[in-house]
Coordinates of C-alpha atoms in Angstrom, one line a residue:
X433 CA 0.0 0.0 0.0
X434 CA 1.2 3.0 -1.1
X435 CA 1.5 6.2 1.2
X436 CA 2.0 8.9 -0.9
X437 CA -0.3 11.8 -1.8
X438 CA 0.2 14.2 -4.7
X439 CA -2.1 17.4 -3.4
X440 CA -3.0 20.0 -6.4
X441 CA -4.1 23.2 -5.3
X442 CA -3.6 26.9 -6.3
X443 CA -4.4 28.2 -2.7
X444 CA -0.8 28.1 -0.8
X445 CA -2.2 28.5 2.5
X446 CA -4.6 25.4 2.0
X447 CA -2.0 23.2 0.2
X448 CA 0.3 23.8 3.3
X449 CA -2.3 22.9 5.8
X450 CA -3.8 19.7 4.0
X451 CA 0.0 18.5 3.4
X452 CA 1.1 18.8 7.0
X453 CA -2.4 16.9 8.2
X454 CA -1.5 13.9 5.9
X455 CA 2.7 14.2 6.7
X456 CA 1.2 13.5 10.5
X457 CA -1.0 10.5 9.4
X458 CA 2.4 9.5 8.1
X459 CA 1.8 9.9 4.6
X460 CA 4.5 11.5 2.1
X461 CA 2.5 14.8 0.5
X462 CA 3.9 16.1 -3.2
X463 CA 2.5 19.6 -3.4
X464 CA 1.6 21.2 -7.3
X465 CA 0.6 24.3 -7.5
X466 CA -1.5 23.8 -10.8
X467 CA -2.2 21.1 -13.6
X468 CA 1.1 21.4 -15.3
X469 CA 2.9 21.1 -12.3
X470 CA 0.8 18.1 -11.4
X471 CA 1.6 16.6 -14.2
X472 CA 5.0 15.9 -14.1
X473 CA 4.7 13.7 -11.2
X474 CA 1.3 11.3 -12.9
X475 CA 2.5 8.6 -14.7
X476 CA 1.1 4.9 -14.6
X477 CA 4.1 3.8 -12.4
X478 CA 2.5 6.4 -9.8
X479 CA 1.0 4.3 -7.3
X480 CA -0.6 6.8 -4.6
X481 CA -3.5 9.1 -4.2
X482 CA -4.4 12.1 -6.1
X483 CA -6.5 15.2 -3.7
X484 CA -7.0 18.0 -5.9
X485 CA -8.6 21.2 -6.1
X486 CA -11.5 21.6 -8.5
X487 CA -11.3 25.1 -9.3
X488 CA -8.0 26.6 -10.1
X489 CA -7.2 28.8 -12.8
X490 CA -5.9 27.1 -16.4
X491 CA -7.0 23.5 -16.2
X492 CA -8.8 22.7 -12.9
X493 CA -9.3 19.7 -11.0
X494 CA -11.8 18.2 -13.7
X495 CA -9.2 18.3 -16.1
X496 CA -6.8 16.4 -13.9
X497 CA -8.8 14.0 -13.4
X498 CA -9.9 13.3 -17.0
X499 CA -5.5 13.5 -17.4
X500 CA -5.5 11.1 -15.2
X501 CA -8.4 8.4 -16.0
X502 CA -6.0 8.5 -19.6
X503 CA -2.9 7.4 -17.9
X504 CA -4.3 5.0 -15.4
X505 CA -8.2 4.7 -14.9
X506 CA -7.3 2.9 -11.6
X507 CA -5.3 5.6 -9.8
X508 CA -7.6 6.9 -7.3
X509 CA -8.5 10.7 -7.8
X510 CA -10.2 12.8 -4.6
X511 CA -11.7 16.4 -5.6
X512 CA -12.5 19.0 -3.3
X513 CA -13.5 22.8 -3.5
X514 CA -14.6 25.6 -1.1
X515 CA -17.4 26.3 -2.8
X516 CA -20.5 26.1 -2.6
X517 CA -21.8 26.2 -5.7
X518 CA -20.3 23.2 -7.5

């Protein structure tokens, strides 16, 4: 079982807090700023959990997760959002 978590999210102060409550659950957190930056670190070799943002400027969290159901339909996405509109 994997225990990684790549966290996309354009808000720095929210990124920060989300990655240090999963670094105390003992989980290694890769932070990305945006989609692009996300990107670089999905592959089908990636073998943890995806927690991204739905709504971020440029490509948002929907368009992560359609990236990643191409690469690997199995790796498990989670979105979330502020909002409450969506």
């Amino acid at each position: 079982m994997s225990k990684t978590v790549l966290l996309v999210d354009d808000d720095a102060a929210i990124c920060e807090a989300l990655s240090q409550t999963l670094e105390l659950a003992d989980l290694t957190c890769i932070t990305a700023s945006a989609f692009v930056v996300a990107a670089d670190h999905i592959s089908a070799q990636f073998d943890g959990v995806i927690i991204s943002d739905i709504r971020m400027p440029g490509r948002d969290g929907f368009h992560l997760l359609s990236y990643v159901r191409g690469i690997d339909p199995d790796l498990p996405v989670i979105l979330l959002t502020g909002e409450g509109d969506i």
